[in-house]
XYZ file of C-alpha atoms in Angstrom:
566
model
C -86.673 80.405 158.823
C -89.168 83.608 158.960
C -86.214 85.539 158.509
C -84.361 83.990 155.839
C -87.311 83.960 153.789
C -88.228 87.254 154.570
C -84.581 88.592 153.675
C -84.815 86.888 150.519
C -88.198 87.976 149.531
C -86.682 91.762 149.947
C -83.389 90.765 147.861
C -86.090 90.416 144.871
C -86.272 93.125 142.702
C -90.078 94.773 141.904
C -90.969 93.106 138.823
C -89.569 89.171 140.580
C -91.841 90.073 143.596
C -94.543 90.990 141.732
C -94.469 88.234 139.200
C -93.835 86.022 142.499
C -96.892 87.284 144.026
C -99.262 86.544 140.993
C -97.142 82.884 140.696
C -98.209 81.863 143.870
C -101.739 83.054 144.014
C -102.479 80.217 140.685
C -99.675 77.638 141.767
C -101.980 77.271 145.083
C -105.240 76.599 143.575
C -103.745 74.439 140.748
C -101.821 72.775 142.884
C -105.177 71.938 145.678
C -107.071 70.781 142.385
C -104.329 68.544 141.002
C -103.878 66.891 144.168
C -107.616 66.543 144.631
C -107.939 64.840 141.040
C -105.130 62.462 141.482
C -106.192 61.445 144.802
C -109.345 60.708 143.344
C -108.200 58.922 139.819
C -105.614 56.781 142.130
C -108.604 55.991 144.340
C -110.781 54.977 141.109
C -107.461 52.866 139.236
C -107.004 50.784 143.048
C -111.058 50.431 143.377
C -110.511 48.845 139.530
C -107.340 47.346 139.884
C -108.764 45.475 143.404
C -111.470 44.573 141.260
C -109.493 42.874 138.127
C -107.212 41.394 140.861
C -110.037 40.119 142.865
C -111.428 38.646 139.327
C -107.372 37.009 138.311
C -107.625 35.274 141.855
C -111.425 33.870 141.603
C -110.471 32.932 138.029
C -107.230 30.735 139.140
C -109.225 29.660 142.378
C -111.984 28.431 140.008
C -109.375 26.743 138.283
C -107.307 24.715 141.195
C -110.638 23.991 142.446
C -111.630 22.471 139.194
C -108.243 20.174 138.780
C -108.672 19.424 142.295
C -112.056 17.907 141.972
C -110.812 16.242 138.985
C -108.116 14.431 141.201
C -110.440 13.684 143.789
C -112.746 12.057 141.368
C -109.898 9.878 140.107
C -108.689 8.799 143.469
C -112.414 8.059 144.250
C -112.373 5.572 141.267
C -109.925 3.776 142.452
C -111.015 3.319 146.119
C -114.032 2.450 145.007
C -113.254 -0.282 142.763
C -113.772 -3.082 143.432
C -110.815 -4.672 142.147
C -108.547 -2.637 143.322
C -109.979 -2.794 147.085
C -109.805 -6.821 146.185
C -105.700 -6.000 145.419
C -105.074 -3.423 148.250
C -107.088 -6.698 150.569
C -105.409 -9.608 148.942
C -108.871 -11.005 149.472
C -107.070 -14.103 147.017
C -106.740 -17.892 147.678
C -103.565 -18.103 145.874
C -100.509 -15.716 144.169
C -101.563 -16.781 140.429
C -105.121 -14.341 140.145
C -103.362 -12.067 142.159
C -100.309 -11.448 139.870
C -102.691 -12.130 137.164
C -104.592 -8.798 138.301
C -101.500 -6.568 139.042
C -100.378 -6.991 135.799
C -103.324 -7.187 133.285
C -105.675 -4.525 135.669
C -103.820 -2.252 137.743
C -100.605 -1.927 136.384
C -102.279 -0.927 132.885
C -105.238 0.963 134.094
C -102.734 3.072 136.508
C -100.478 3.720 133.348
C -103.305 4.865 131.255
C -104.219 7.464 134.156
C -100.389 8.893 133.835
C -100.525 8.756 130.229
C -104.259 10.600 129.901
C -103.304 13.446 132.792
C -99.362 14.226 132.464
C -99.851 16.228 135.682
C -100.006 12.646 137.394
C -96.488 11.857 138.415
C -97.162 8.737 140.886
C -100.027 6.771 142.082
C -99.309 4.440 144.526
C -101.267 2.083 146.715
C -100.139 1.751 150.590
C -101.663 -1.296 151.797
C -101.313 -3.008 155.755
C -102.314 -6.489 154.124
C -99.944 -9.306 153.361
C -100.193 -8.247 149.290
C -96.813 -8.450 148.042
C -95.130 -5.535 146.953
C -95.343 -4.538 143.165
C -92.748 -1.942 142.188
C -93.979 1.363 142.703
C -97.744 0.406 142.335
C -98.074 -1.408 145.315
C -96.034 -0.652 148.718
C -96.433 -1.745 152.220
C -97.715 0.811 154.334
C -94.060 0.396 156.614
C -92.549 2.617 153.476
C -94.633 5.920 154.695
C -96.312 4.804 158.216
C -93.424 7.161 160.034
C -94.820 10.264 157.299
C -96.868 13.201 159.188
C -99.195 12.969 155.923
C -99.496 9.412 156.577
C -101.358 9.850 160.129
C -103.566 12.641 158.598
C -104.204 10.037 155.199
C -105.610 7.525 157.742
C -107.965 9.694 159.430
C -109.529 11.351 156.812
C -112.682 10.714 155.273
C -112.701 12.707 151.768
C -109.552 13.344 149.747
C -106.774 14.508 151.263
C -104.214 17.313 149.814
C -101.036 17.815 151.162
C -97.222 19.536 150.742
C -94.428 18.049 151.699
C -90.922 17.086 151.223
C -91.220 19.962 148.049
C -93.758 17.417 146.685
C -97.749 18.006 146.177
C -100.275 14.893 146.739
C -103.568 13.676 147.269
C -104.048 10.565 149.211
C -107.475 8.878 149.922
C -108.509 5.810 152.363
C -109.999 2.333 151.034
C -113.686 1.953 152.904
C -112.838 -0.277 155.476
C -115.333 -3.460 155.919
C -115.790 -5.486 159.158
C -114.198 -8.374 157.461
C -111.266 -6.342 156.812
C -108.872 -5.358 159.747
C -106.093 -3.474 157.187
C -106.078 0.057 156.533
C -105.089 0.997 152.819
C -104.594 4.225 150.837
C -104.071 5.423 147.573
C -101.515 8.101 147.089
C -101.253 10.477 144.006
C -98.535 12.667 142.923
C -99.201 15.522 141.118
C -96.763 17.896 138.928
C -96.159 20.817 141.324
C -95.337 23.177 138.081
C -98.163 22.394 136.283
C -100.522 21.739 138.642
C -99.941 25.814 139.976
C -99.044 26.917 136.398
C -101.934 29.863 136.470
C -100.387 30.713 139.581
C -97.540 31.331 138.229
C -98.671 33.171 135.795
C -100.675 35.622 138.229
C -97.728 36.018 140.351
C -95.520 37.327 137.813
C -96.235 40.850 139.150
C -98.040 39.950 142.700
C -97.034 37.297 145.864
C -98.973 34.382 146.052
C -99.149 32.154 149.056
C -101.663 28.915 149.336
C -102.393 27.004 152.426
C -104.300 24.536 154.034
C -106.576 23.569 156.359
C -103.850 23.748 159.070
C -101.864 27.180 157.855
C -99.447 24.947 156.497
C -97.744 26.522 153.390
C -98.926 24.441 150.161
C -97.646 26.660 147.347
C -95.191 30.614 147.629
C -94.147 32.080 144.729
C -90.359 33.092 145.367
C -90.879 37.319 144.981
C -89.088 39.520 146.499
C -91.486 40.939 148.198
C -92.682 37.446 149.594
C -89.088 36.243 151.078
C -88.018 39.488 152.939
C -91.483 38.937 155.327
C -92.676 36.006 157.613
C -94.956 34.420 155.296
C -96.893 33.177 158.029
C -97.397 35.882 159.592
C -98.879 37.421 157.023
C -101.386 34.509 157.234
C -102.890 35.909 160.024
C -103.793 39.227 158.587
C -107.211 40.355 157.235
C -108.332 40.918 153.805
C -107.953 44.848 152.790
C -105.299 47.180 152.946
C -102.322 46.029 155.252
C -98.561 47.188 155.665
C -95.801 44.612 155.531
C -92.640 46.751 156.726
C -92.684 49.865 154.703
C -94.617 48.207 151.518
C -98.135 49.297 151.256
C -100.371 46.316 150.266
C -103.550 45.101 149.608
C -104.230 41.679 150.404
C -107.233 39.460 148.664
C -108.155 36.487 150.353
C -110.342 33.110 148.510
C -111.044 29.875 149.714
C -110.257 26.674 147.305
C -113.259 24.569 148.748
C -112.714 21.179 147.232
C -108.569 20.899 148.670
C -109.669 23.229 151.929
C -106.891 25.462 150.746
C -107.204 29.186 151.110
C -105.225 31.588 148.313
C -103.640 34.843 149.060
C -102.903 37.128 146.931
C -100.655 40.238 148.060
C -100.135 42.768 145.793
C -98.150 46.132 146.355
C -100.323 49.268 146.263
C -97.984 50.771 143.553
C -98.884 47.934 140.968
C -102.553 49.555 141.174
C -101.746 52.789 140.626
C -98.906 52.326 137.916
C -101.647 52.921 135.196
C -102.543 56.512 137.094
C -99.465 57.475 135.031
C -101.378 58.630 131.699
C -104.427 60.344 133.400
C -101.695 62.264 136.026
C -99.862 62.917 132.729
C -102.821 64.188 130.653
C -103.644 66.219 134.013
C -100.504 67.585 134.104
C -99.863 68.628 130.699
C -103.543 70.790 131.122
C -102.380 71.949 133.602
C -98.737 73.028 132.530
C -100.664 74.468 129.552
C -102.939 76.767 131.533
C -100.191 77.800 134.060
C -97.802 78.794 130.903
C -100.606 80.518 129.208
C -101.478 82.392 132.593
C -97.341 83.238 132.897
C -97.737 84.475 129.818
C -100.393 86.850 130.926
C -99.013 87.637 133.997
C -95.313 88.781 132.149
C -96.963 91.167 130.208
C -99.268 92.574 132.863
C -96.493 92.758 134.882
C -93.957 93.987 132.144
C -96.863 96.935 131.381
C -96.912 97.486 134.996
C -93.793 98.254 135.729
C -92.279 99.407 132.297
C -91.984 103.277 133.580
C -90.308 102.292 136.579
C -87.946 100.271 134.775
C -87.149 103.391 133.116
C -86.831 105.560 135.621
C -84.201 103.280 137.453
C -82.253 103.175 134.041
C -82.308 106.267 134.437
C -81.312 106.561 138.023
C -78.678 104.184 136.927
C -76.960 106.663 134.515
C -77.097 109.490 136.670
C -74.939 107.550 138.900
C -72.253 106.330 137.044
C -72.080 110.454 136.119
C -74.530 111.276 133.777
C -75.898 114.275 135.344
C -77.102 116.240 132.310
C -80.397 114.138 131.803
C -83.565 115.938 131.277
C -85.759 113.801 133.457
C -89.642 114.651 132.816
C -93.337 112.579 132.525
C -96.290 113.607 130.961
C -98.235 110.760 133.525
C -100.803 112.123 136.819
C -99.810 108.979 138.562
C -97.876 108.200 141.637
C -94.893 107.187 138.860
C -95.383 110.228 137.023
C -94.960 112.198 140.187
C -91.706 110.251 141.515
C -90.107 110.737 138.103
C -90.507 114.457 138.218
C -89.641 114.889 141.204
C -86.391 113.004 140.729
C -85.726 115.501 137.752
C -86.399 118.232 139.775
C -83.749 117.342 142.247
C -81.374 115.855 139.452
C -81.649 119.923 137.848
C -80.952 121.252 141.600
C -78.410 119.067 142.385
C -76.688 120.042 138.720
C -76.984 123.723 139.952
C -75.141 122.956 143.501
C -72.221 120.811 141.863
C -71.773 123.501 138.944
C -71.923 126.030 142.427
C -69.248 124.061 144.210
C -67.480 122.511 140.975
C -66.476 126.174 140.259
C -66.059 127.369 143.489
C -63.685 124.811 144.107
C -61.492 125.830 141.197
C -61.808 129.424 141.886
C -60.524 128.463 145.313
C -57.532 126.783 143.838
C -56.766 129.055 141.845
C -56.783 131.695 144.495
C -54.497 129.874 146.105
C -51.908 129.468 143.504
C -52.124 133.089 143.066
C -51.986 133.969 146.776
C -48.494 131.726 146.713
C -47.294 132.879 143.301
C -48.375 137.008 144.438
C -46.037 136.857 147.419
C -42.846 137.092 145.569
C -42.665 140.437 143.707
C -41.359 139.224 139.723
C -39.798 142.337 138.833
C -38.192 142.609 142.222
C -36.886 139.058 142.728
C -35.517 139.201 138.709
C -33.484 142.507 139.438
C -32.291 140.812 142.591
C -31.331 137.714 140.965
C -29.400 139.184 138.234
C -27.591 141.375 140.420
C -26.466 138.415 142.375
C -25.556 136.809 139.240
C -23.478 139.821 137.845
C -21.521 140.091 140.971
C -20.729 136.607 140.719
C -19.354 136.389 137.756
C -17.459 139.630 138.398
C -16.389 137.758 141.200
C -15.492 133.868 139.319
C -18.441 132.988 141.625
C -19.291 130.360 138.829
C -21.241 127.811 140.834
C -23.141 130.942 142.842
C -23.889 132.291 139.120
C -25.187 128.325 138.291
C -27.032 128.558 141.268
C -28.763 131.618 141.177
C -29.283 131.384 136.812
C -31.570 128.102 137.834
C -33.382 129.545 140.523
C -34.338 132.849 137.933
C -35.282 130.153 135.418
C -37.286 128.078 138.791
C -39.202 131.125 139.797
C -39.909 132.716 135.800
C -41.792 129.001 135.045
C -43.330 128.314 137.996
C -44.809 132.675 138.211
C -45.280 132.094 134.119
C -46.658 135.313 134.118
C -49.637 134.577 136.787
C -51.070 132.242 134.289
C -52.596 128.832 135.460
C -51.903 127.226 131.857
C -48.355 126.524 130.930
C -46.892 124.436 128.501
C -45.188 120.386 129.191
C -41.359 121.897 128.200
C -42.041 124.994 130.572
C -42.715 122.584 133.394
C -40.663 120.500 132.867
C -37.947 123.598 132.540
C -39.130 124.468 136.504
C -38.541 121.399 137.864
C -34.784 121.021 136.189
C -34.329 124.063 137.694
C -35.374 123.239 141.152
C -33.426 119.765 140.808
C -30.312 121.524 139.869
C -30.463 123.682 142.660
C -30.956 120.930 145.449
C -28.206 119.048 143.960
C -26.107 122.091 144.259
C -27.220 123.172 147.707
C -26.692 119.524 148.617
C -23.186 118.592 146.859
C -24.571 116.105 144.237
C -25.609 113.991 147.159
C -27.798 112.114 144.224
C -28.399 111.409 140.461
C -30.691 112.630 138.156
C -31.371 110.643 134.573
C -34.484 112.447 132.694
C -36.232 110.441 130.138
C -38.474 112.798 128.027
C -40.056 112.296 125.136
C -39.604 115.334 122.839
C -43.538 115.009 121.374
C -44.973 116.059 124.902
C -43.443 119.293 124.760
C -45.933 121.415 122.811
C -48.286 120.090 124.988
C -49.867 122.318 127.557
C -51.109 121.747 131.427
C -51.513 123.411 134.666
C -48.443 124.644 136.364
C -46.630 123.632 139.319
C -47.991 119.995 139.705
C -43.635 118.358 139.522
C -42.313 120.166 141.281
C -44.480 118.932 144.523
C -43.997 115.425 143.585
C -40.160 116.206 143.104
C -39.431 117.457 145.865
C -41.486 114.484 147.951
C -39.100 112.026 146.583
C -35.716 114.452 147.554
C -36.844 114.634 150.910
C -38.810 111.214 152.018
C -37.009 109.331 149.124
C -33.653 109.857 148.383
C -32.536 111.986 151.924
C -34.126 108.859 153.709
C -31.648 106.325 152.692
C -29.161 104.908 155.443
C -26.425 103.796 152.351
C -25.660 104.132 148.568
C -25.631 106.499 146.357
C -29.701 108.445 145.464
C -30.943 108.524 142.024
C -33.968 110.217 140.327
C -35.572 109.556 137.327
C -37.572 111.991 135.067
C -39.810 110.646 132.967
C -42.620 111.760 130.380
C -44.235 110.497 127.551
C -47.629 110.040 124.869
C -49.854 107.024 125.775
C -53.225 107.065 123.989
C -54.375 110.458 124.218
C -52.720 111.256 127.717
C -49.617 112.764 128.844
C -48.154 110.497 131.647
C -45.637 112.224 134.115
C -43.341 109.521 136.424
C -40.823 110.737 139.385
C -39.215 107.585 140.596
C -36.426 107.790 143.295
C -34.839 104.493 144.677
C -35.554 105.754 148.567
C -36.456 103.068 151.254
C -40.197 103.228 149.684
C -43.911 103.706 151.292
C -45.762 101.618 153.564
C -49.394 100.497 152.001
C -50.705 102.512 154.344
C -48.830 105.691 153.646
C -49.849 105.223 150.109
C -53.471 105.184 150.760
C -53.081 108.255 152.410
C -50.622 110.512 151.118
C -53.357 111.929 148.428
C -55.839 112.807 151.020
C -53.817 114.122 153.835
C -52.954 118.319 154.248
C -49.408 119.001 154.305
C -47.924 121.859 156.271
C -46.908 123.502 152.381
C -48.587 122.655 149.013
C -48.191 119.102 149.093
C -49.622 116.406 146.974
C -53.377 116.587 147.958
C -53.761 119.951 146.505
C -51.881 119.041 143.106
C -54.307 115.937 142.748
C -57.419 118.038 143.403
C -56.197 120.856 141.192
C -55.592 118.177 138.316
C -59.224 116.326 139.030
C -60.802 119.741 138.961
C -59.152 120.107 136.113
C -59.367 117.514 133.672
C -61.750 114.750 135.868
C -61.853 112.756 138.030
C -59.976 109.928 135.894
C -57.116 111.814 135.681
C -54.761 112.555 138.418
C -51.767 110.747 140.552
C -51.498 107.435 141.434
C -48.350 105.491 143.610
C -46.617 102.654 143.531
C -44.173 101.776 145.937
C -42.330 98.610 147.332
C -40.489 98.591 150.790
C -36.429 98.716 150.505
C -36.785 99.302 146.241
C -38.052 102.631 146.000
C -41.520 104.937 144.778
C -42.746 105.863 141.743
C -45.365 108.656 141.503
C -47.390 109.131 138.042
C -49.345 111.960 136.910
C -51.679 111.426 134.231
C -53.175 114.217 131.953
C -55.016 114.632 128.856
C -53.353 114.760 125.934
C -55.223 117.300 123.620
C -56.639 119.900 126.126
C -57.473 123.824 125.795
């Protein structure tokens, strides 16, 4: 990991690094500072938002608390009156006063309790006595006596609040009197959804769970949070912080004194700090504002800092793509003062040693043409030639007089006079010559079809720079095929301000390979290497030969020129 960053870190170029450096060295703080203030404002929004939840729950505790007492106090009422422990007793000498009071007493004092408190659903009286039953006002106790609430009604002393069966009640004994052996209760019914309507309204956005005395659940909202976790097992956890799974919580505990109930309240620790979201913001945007106005800085520091050296690599740039005549100087005392004239010191010596060889080079060339071209003797060889020619005629020698007329014209063009500078028809005269004597010396073995367009005559080049290529596709092109007849094709024409030269033969063709090396590889005579350095000397290094060739279809070698050169 060292490494890759390293290697990365020296793929930068100066100014990145450098801008890089002075990134990091604010990011860091910033970033220590930022973190540091939002720990601390999430810290202050959960100490608050603990604080406002701890206030929701005391407020809806205060509030159960209150209906519950109010509840009590009704079922006290009616245990304690003594009518209705005269009813529940059926302390009566006959059935008349009885029915008498279970319709004009208790049946409308009960209703009026339902109609005054809607919350009341049922209120029922479970009595062990021989009172008959009267509808839902009055039941025997043999309804309920199998109940688990009913067991826990009878052995209670103070107003008992229960959950069961999805139904929420409060039932409360009769005082028992020595006289009286029965054991009756009261039982109340209250509206579940009305009765924890504040609830519901606090756990909109947190869990909820109520339960009594015994652990027993009395009220769970149905949140998501709440159903995906043993309820009561988060009964048994203490009030604070606490983890359920991978949900951070915090947990606020209150007791409901007058049902013996005991609230919790979960609520996730992302609900607290939800509200962090426009003092993180504000943070931020300070400090995205101080970080832009310090990249600001920082790019033009930087940009000053480095401007000269961006110059001098522009610089370096152009003198390698060829620009080599630069004047390269600085007026500065600095280390980047120093480097740039020094680097236009050696530019100016390094323009002095590839003038030194650039010329050399051509001189060499040159020598060499005239070292080939000085070993035939002009006058000499002419004399000889037309001799030979006379005689053969003298002689109806025709094809010997062919012969030896195209090797005169051959050896005038390709001597022109010692001159390095020849014209386009003159060379292309030398190397009709030449074809028409191989064809002759070698009994028309092949075809020749020249293609020249007449506006590249007047033109002028360096000699002997066919005839080369030429003769390479006689002897490797043509002479190398196993069956057919050989052809050659001469072609040259104007193509935006160059003169383009092709020699294509239809010979077995040139391995990729061969190609690549044919124009760097010394031949035993004056092969194609030293006509593509004499025309890159020349003209440039654009300019030159280039090959094409396919296996079994033949080669095609192109010389390209400018067109308008003295």
């Amino acid at each position: 990991m060292k490494r890759l960053i390293y290697g990365l870190f020296n793929r930068l170029r100066f100014n990145q690094k450098l801008f890089l450096s002075y990134l990091i060295v604010i990011i860091i703080p910033i970033m220590v500072l930022g973190i540091y203030a939002y720990n601390q404002s999430k810290e202050m929004l959960n100490l608050q938002g603990m604080q406002g939840i701890d206030k929701n729950v005391n407020t809806v505790t205060e509030s159960i608390d209150k209906s519950v007492e109010r509840y009590n106090h009704m079922v006290r009422q009616i245990v304690f009156n003594k009518m209705f422990q005269k009813i529940a007793a059926n302390d009566y000498i006959d059935l008349v006063n009885l029915a008498r009071d279970l319709k004009d007493f208790l049946n409308p004092y009960f209703i009026m309790m339902m109609n005054l408190d809607k919350e009341i659903q049922k209120i029922t009286l479970y009595t062990q006595s021989t009172v008959p039953e009267f509808g839902d006002l009055v039941a025997s106790y043999k309804r309920v006596y199998e109940e688990p609430w009913y067991n826990e009604a009878i052995k209670a002393i103070e107003p008992l609040w229960q959950y069961d069966d999805n139904k929420l009640f409060v039932t409360y004994k009769f005082p028992s009197f020595i006289k009286d052996p029965y054991i009756n209760i009261v039982y109340m019914r209250i509206n579940e959804s009305s009765f924890f309507k504040n609830i519901t309204d606090l756990a909109r956005e947190y869990g909820v769970v109520i339960s009594d005395a015994n652990n027993r659940i009395v009220y769970a909202n149905q949140s998501a949070m709440l159903t995906a976790f043993d309820t009561k097992e988060m009964l048994k956890m203490n009030e604070g912080t606490i983890r359920i799974g991978q949900t951070e919580m915090f947990l606020v505990k209150k007791k409901i004194a007058q049902a013996n109930w005991t609230i919790y309240c979960f609520v996730p620790a992302a609900h607290l700090s939800q509200n962090a979201g426009s003092i993180i913001n504000a943070t931020l945007i300070v400090i995205l504002a101080c970080i832009v106005s310090l990249l600001i800085i920082i790019s033009i520091f930087s940009k000053t800092f480095i401007k000269r050296i961006f110059s001098l690599n522009s610089i370096m740039k152009r003198v390698e793509f060829g620009e080599l005549d630069l004047q390269v100087r600085s007026e500065s005392r600095d280390e980047i003062g120093e480097l740039t004239n020094r680097f236009g010191k050696m530019l100016n010596r390094l323009n002095e040693q590839i003038d030194e060889s650039y010329r050399s080079k051509i001189i060499q060339k040159e020598a060499e043409l005239k070292a080939l071209q000085s070993q035939i003797n002009p006058h000499f060889l002419y004399n000889t030639l037309s001799f030979i020619n006379w005689n053969a005629l003298k002689n109806d020698a025709h094809e010997i007089s062919y012969v030896v007329t195209s090797m005169s014209k051959f050896y005038r063009t390709a001597l022109n006079q010692g001159n390095n500078i020849i014209t386009v028809r003159n060379e292309l005269e030398n190397i009709k010559s030449y074809i028409e004597i191989i064809q002759v010396m070698g009994e028309y073995s092949f075809d020749v079809v020249y293609k020249i367009d007449d506006e590249v005559n007047d033109y002028s080049t360096i000699n002997l720079i066919l005839q080369p290529l030429v003769e390479n596709a006689i002897k490797h092109g043509i002479k190398q095929r196993e069956t057919g007849h050989g052809l050659l094709y001469v072609s040259a024409w104007l193509d935006k301000g160059t003169i383009n030269f092709a020699i294509e033969d239809n010979g077995p063709g040139m391995k990729r390979e061969t190609i690549d090396t044919i124009l760097t590889m010394q031949s035993a005579g004056y092969g194609l290497k030293n006509v593509n350095e004499r025309l890159q000397l020349q003209f440039g290094s654009k300019y030159g030969i280039s090959i094409q060739s396919r296996l079994g279809y033949g080669t095609v070698m192109t010389v390209v020129i400018p067109q308008n050169y003295e």
